[in-house]
Coordinates of C-alpha atoms in Angstrom, one line a residue:
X1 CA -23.9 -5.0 3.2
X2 CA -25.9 -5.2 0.2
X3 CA -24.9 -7.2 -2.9
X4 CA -27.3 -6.7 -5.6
X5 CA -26.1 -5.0 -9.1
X6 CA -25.9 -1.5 -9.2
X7 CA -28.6 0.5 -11.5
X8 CA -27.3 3.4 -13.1
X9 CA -26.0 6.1 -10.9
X10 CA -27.6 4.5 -7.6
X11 CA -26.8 6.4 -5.0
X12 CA -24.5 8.6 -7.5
X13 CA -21.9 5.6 -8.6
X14 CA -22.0 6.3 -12.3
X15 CA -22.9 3.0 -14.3
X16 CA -19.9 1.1 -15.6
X17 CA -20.8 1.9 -19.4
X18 CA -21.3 5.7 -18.6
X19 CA -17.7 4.9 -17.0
X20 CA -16.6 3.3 -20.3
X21 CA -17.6 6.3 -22.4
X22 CA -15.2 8.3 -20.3
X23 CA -11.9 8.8 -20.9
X24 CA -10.2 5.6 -19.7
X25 CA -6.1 4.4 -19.5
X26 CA -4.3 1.6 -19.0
X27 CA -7.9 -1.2 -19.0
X28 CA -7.8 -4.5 -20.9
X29 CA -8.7 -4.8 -24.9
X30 CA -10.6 -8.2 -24.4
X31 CA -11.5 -10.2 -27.3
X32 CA -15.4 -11.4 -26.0
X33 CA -17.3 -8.5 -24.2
X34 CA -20.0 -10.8 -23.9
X35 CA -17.2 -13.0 -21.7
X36 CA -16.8 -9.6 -19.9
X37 CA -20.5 -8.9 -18.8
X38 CA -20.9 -12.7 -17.8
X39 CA -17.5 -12.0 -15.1
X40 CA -19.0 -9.1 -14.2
X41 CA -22.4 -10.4 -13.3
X42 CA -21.5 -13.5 -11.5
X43 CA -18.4 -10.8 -9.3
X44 CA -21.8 -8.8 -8.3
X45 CA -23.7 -11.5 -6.6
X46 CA -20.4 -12.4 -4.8
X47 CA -19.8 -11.8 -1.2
X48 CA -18.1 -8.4 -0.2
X49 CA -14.4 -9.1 0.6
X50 CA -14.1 -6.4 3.4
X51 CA -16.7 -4.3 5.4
X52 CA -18.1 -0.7 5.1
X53 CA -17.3 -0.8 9.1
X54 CA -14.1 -1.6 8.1
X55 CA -13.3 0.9 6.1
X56 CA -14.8 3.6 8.1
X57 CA -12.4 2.4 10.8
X58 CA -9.5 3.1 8.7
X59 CA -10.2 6.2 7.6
X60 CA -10.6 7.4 11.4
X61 CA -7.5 6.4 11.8
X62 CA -6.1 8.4 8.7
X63 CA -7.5 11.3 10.0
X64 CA -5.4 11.0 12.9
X65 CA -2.2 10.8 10.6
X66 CA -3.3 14.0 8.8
X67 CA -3.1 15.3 12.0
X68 CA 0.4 14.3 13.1
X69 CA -1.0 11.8 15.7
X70 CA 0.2 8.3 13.8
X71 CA 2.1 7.1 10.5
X72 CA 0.9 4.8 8.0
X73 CA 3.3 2.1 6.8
X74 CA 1.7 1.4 4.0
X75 CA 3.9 -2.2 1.5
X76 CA 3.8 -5.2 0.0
X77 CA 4.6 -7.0 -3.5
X78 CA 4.4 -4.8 -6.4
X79 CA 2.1 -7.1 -8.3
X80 CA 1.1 -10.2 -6.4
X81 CA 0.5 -13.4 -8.2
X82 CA -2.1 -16.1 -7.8
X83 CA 0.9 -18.7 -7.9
X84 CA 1.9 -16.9 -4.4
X85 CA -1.2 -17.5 -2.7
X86 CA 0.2 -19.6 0.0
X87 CA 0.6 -19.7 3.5
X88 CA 4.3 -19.4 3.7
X89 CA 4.2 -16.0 1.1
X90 CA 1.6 -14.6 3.1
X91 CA 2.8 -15.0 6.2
X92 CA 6.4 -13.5 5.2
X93 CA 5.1 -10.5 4.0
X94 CA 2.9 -9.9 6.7
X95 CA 5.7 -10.8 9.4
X96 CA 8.2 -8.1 7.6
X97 CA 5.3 -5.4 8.0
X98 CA 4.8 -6.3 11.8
X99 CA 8.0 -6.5 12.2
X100 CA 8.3 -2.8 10.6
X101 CA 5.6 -1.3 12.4
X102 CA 7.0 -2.7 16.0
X103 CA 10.7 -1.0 15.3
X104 CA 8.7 2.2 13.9
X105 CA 6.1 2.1 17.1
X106 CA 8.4 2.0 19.7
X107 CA 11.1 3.8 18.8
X108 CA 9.1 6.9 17.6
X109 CA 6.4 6.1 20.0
X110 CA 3.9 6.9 17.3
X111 CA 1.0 5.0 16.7
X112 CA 1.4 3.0 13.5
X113 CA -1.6 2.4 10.6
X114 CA -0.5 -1.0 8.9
X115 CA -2.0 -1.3 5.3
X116 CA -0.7 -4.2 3.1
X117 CA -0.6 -3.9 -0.5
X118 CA -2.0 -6.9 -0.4
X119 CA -5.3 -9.3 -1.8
X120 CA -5.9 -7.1 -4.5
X121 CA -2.6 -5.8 -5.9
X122 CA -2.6 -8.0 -9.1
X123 CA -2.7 -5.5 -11.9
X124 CA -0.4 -3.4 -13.3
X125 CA 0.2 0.0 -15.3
X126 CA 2.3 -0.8 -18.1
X127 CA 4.7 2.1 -19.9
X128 CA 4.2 0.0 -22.9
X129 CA 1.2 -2.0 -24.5
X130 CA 3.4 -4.6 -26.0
X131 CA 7.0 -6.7 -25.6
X132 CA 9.4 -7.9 -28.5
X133 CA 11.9 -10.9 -27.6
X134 CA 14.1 -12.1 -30.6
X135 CA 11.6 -10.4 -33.6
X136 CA 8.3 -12.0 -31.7
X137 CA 6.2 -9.1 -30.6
X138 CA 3.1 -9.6 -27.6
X139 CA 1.0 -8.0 -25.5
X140 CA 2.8 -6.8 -22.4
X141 CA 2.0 -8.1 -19.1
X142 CA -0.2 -7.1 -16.8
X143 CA -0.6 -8.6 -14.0
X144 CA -2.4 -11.8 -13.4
X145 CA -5.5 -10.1 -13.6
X146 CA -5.2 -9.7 -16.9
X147 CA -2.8 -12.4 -18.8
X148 CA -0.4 -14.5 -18.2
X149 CA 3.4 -14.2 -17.2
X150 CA 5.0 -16.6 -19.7
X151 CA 6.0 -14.9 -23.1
X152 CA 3.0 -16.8 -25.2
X153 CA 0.7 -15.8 -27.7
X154 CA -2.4 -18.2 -26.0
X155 CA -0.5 -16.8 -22.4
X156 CA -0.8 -13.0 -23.2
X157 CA -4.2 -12.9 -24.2
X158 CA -6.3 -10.1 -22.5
X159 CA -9.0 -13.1 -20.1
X160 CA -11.4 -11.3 -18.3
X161 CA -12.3 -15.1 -16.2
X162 CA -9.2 -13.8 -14.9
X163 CA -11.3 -11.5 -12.3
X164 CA -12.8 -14.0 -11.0
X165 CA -9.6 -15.6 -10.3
X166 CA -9.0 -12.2 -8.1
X167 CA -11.5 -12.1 -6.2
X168 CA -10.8 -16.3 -5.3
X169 CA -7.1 -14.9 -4.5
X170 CA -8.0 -12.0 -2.6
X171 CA -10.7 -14.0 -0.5
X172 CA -8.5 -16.9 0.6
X173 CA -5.5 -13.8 1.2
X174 CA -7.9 -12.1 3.3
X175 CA -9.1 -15.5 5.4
X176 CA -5.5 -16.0 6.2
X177 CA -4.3 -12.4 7.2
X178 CA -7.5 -12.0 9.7
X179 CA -6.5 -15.5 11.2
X180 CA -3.1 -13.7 11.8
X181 CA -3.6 -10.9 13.6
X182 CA -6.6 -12.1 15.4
X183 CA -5.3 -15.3 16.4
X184 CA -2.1 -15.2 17.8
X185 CA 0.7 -14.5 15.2
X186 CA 1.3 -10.9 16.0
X187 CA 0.9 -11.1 19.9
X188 CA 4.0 -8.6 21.0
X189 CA 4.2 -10.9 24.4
X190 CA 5.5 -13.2 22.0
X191 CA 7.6 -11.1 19.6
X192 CA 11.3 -12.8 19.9
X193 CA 9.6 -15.9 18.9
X194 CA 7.4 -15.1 16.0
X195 CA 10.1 -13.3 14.2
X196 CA 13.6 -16.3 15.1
X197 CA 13.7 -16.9 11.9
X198 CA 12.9 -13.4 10.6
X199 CA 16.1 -12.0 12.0
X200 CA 18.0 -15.3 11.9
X201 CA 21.4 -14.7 9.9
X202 CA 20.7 -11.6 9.0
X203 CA 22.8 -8.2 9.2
X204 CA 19.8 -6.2 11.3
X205 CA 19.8 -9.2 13.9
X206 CA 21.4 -8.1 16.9
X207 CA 19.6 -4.5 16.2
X208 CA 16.1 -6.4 16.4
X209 CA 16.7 -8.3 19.2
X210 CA 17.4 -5.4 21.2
X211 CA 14.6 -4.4 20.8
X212 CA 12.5 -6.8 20.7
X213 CA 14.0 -7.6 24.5
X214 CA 13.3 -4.1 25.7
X215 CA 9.6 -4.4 24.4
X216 CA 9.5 -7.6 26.0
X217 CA 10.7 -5.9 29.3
X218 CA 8.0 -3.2 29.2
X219 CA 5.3 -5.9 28.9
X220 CA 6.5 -7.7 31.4
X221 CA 6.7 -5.1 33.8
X222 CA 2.8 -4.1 32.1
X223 CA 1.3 -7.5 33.6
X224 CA 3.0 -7.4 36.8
X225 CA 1.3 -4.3 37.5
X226 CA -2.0 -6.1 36.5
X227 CA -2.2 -4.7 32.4
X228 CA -3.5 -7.3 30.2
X229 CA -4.8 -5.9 26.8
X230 CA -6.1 -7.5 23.9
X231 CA -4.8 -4.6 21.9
X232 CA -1.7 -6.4 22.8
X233 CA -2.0 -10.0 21.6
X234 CA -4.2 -8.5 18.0
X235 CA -3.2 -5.9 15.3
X236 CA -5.6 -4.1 13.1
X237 CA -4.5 -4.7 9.5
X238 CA -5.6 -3.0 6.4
X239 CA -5.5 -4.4 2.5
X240 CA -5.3 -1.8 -0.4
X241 CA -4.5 -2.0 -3.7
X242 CA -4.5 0.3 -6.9
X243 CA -7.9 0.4 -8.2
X244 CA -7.2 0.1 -12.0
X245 CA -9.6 -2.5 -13.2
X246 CA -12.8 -1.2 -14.1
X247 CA -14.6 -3.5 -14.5
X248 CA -13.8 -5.3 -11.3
X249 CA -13.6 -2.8 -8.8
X250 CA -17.3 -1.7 -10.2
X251 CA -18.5 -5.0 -9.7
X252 CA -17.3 -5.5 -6.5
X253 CA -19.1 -2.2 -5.3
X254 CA -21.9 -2.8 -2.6
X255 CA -24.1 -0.4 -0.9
X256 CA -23.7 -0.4 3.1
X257 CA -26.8 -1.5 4.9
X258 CA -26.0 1.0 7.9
X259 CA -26.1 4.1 5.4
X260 CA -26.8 3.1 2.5
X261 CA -23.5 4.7 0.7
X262 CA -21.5 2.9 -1.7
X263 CA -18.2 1.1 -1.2
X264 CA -16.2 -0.8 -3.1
X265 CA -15.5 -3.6 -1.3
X266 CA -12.5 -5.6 -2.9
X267 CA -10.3 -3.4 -0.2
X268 CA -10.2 -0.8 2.5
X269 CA -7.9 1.8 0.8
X270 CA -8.0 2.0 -2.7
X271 CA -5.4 4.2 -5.0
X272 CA -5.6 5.8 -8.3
X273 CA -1.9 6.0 -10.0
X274 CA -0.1 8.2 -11.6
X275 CA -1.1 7.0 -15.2
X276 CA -4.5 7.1 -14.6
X277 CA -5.7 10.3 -12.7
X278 CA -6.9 12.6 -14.9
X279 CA -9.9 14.9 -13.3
X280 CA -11.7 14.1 -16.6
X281 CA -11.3 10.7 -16.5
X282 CA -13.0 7.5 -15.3
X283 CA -11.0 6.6 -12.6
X284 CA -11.8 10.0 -10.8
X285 CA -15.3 9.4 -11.5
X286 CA -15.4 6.0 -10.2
X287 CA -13.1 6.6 -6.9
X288 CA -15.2 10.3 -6.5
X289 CA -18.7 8.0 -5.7
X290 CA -16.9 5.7 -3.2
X291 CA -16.8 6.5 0.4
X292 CA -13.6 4.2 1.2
X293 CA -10.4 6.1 2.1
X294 CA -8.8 7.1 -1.4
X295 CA -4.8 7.3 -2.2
X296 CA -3.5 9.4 -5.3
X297 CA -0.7 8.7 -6.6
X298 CA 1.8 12.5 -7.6
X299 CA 4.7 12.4 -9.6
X300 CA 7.5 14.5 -10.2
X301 CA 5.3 16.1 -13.2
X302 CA 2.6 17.4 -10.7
X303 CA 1.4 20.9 -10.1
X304 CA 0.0 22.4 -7.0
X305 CA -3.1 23.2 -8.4
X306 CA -3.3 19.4 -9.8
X307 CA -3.5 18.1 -6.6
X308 CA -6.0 20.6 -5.4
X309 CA -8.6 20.1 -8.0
X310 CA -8.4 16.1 -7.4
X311 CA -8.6 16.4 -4.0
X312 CA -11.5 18.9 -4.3
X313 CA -13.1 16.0 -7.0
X314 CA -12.4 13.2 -5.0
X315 CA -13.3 15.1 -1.5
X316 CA -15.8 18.1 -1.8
X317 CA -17.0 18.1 1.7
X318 CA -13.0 17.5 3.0
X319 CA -13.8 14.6 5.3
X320 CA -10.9 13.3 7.7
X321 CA -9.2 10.4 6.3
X322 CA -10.4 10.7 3.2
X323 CA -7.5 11.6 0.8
X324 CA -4.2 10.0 1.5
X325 CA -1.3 11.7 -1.3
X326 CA 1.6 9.3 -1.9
X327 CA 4.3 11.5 -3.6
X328 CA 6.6 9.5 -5.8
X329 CA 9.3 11.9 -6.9
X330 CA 12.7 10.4 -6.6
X331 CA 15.2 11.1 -4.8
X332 CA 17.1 13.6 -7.3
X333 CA 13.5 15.4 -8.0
X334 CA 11.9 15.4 -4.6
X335 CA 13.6 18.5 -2.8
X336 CA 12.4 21.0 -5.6
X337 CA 9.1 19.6 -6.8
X338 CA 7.5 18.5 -3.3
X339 CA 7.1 21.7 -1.5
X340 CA 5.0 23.5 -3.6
X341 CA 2.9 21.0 -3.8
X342 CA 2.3 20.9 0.1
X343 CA 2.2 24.4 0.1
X344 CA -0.5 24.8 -1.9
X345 CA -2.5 22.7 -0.5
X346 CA -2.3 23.5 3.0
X347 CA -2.6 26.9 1.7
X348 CA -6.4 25.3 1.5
X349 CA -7.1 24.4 5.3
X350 CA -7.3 20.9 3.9
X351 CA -5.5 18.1 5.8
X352 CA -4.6 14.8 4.0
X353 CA -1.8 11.8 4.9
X354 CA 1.1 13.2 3.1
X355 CA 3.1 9.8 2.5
X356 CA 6.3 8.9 0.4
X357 CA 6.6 6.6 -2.0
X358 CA 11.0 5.9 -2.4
X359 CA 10.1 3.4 -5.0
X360 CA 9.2 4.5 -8.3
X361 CA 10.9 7.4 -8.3
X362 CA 14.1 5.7 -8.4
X363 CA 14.2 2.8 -10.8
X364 CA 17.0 2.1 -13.4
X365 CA 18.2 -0.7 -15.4
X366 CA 21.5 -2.1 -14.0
X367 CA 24.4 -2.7 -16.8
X368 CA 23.7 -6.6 -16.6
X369 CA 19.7 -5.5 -17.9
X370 CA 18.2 -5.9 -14.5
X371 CA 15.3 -3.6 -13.4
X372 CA 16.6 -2.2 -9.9
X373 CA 16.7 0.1 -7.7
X374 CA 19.4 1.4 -5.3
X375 CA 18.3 1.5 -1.2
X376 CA 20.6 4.6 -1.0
X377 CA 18.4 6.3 -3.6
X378 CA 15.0 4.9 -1.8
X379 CA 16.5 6.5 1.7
X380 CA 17.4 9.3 0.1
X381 CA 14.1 10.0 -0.8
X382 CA 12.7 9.2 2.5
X383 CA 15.5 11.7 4.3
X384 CA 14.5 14.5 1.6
X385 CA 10.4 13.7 2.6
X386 CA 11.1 14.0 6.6
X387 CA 13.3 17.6 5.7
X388 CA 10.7 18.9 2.9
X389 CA 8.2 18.1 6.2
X390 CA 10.6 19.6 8.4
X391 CA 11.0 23.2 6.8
X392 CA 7.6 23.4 5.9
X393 CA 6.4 22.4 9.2
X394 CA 4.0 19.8 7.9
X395 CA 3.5 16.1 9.0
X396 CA 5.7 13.4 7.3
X397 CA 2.5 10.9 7.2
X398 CA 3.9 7.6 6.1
X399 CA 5.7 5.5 3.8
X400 CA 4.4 3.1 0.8
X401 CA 7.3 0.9 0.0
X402 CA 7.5 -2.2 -2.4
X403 CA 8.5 -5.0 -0.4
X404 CA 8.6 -9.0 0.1
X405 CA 9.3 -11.1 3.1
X406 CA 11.6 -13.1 1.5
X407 CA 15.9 -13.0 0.5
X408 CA 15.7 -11.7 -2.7
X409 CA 18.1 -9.8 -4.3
X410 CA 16.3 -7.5 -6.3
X411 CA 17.5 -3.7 -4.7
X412 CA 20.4 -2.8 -4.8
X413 CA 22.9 -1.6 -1.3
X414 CA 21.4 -2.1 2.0
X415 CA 23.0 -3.9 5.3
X416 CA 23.8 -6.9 2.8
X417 CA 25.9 -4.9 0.2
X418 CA 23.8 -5.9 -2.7
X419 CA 25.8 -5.5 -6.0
X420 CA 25.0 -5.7 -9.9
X421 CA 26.4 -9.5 -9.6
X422 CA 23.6 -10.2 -6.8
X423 CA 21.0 -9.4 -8.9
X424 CA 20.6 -12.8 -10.6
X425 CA 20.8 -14.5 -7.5
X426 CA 17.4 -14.4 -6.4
X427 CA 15.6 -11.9 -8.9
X428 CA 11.9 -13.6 -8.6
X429 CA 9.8 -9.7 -9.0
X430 CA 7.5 -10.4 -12.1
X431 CA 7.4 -6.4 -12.1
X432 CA 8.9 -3.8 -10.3
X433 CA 11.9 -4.6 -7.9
X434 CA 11.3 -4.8 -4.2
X435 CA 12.9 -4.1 -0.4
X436 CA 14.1 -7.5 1.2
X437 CA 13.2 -8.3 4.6
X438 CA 16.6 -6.9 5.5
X439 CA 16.3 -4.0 3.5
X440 CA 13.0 -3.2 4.9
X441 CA 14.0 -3.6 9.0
X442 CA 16.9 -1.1 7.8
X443 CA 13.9 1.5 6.3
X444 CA 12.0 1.2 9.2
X445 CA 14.7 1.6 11.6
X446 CA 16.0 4.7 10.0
X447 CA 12.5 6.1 9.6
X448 CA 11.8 5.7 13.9
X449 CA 15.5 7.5 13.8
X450 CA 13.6 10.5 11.9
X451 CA 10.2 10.2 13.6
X452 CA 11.6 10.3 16.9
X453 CA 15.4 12.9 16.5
X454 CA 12.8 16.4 17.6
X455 CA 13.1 18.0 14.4
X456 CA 9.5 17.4 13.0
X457 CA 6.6 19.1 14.3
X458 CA 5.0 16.5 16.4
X459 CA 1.0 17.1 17.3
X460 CA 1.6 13.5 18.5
X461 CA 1.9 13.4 23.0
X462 CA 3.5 10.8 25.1
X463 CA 0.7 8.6 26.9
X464 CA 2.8 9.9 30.1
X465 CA 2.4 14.0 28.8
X466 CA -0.8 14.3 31.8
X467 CA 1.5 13.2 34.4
X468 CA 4.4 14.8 33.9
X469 CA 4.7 17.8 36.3
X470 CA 2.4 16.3 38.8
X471 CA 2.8 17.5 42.6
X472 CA 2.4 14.1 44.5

């Protein structure tokens, strides 16, 4: 792929002033511009941190989710944090995904998209542009793409040499996760032993290793009759992130070589959220010229016809793959204001991954002033998603959930019986609240419960579906 800077509307990506003149939300007030165009430059003659190919890949595989042939698990942190690019973070969270994904796999016997939220994900929509403690009043935070975490006036400043910290962040993330799943880590033949300490001590254990022993049993049996895959001992895994900088998801747009089409190539799927995706505005113009697969985010405020004319904006020649919706309702909103939305646009002959976000829907502040959120609420939502799906016949596409590899104690409930008093105990989110590793193998489990009880219209067929009925 291509990295030289991108004239004015090449190839129809609108230039990023033309994108500045539009109306724009939730983007940085930095104090040098002449700092900004500097970043910006030296980001464009940068490497691309994923592929067109890539890309392409992923959004054949979307296509066959809109179709009811797989599911997208689609999680990670809900702002990462240069501090946690390590080995031990990474691997954690991308352990808890696996781990997801094999419960979800085999017990629904669907075909599983894994995308991370992940080497990218480090700014975030605020509700509010600034933060008073004790009478001193700053700019809020972030993300670490932006400022800094610690409540300082030099901290808190808007730095845009902060996006070339991302892209470092994202690069060494990416070098790691490919090592991963290509080398090793995520062979199944191997699966009891790559996740001992996962399960170890924990309330889904016994659950797991079931499992885990009866996919071990089918591989077995798989090489004794001569079956040796690579598919088995490698995983195809996908980074995304919100694309609400910019300035640096311009700058890290390339044109492919093959077809000479733009991408933007700091991810594979890219989402605009709820804040920010206004038909008129520039993040709709920006993500409309890309040709990676695109999420939108839908709240509970959404119309039918809203997500129609962004869909139609985003994806005028409806191409498979292309538009993934991630409803985020909440649980006490999502019976009554999803199904029109589906309805309508269905109505259109246009197919897209419907997927659920349980997250943001559902967030509160506990008495003790902790942000939370329950895990009855965020399976609530999930069960009212799979029967919206259900009575409307339509595919339950996926799930986009917050999550961490690690024992925090930021969500309420779950197979631990997390209470108010937990909260302090490990609270580390420098956001949003997020799913344990616990909490998580109890999501997935449940969701390969709903993928798999018969009640959804499945356009998924068993690998065995030719054979059955044979006369031998």
């Amino acid at each position: 792929m291509g990295a030289a800077r991108l004239p004015a509307m090449l190839h129809g990506v609108p230039s990023l002033a033309s994108l500045h003149a539009l109306p724009q939300l939730q983007q940085p007030s930095y104090p040098d511009p002449a700092e900004v165009d500097r970043v910006v430059a030296a980001l464009r003659k940068l490497p691309p941190l994923v592929f067109a190919g890539e890309c392409d890949d992923l959004r054949g595989k979307l296509a066959a989710v809109a179709e009811g042939r797989g599911f997208l698990l689609q999680g990670g942190d809900c702002a990462e944090t240069f501090a946690g690019v390590n080995a031990d973070n990474i691997k954690g969270k991308l352990r808890v995904l696996l781990s997801m994904a094999v419960v979800m796999t085999y017990g629904a016997q669907v075909p599983v998209v894994k995308v991370g939220r992940i080497a990218g994900q480090y700014a975030k929509p605020r509700s509010r542009d600034t933060e008073t403690r004790n009478g001193v009043t700053l700019p809020s935070y972030r993300g670490d793409a932006v400022n800094g975490f610690e409540f300082t006036p030099e901290s808190r400043v808007h730095d845009p040499r902060r996006l070339m910290r991302i892209y470092n962040a994202s690069a060494a993330t990416l070098n790691l996760v490919r090592a991963f799943v290509k080398g090793g880590f995520a062979d199944l033949r191997g699966i009891n032993a790559w996740n001992a300490d996962f399960v170890r001590n924990s309330n889904v254990e016994t659950r797991y290793e079931v499992l885990a022993g009866e996919i071990e049993r089918a591989l077995a049996f798989m090489m004794a009759c001569g079956i040796d895959d690579d598919q088995i001992s490698t995983v195809d895994f996908y980074a995304s992130h919100e694309a609400l900088l910019l300035d640096y998801e311009h700058a890290m747009t390339r044109i492919d070589s093959r077809t000479q089409l733009p991408y933007d190539t700091s991810g594979h799927l890219l989402w605009i959220g709820e804040r920010t995706r206004q038909v008129d505005g520039a993040h709709v113009a920006f993500m409309s010229a890309i040709h990676n697969p695109i999420g939108v985010k839908l709240g509970p405020s959404t119309t039918g016809q809203d997500a129609i004319e962004i869909a139609d904006l985003l994806d005028p020649d409806r191409i498979p793959g292309r538009i993934t919706f991630i409803t985020r309702m909440g649980a006490g909103s999502i019976r009554e204001k999803l199904p029109p939305i589906i309805e309508a646009v269905e109505a259109t002959g246009r197919k897209v991954v419907w997927t659920c976000d349980p997250m943001h829907g559902n967030t509160f502040e506990a008495a003790n002033g902790f942000k939370t959120r329950s895990f009855t609420d965020v399976c609530a939502e999930v069960n009212a998603f799979f029967d919206v799906h259900e009575a409307l016949g339509s595919w339950p596409g996926g799930v986009h959930v917050e999550l961490t590899g690690d024992d925090v104690t930021e969500c309420l409930g779950g197979v631990d019986a997390l209470d108010e008093a937990d909260l302090a105990s490990r609270y580390e989110t420098t956001c949003d609240p997020r799913l344990n590793r616990n909490q998580s193998l109890e999501l997935a489990f449940m969701i390969a419960e709903r993928l798999s009880d018969g009640r959804i219209k499945r356009r998924a067929v068993s690998p065995l579906e030719p054979y059955r009925g044979m006369d031998l």
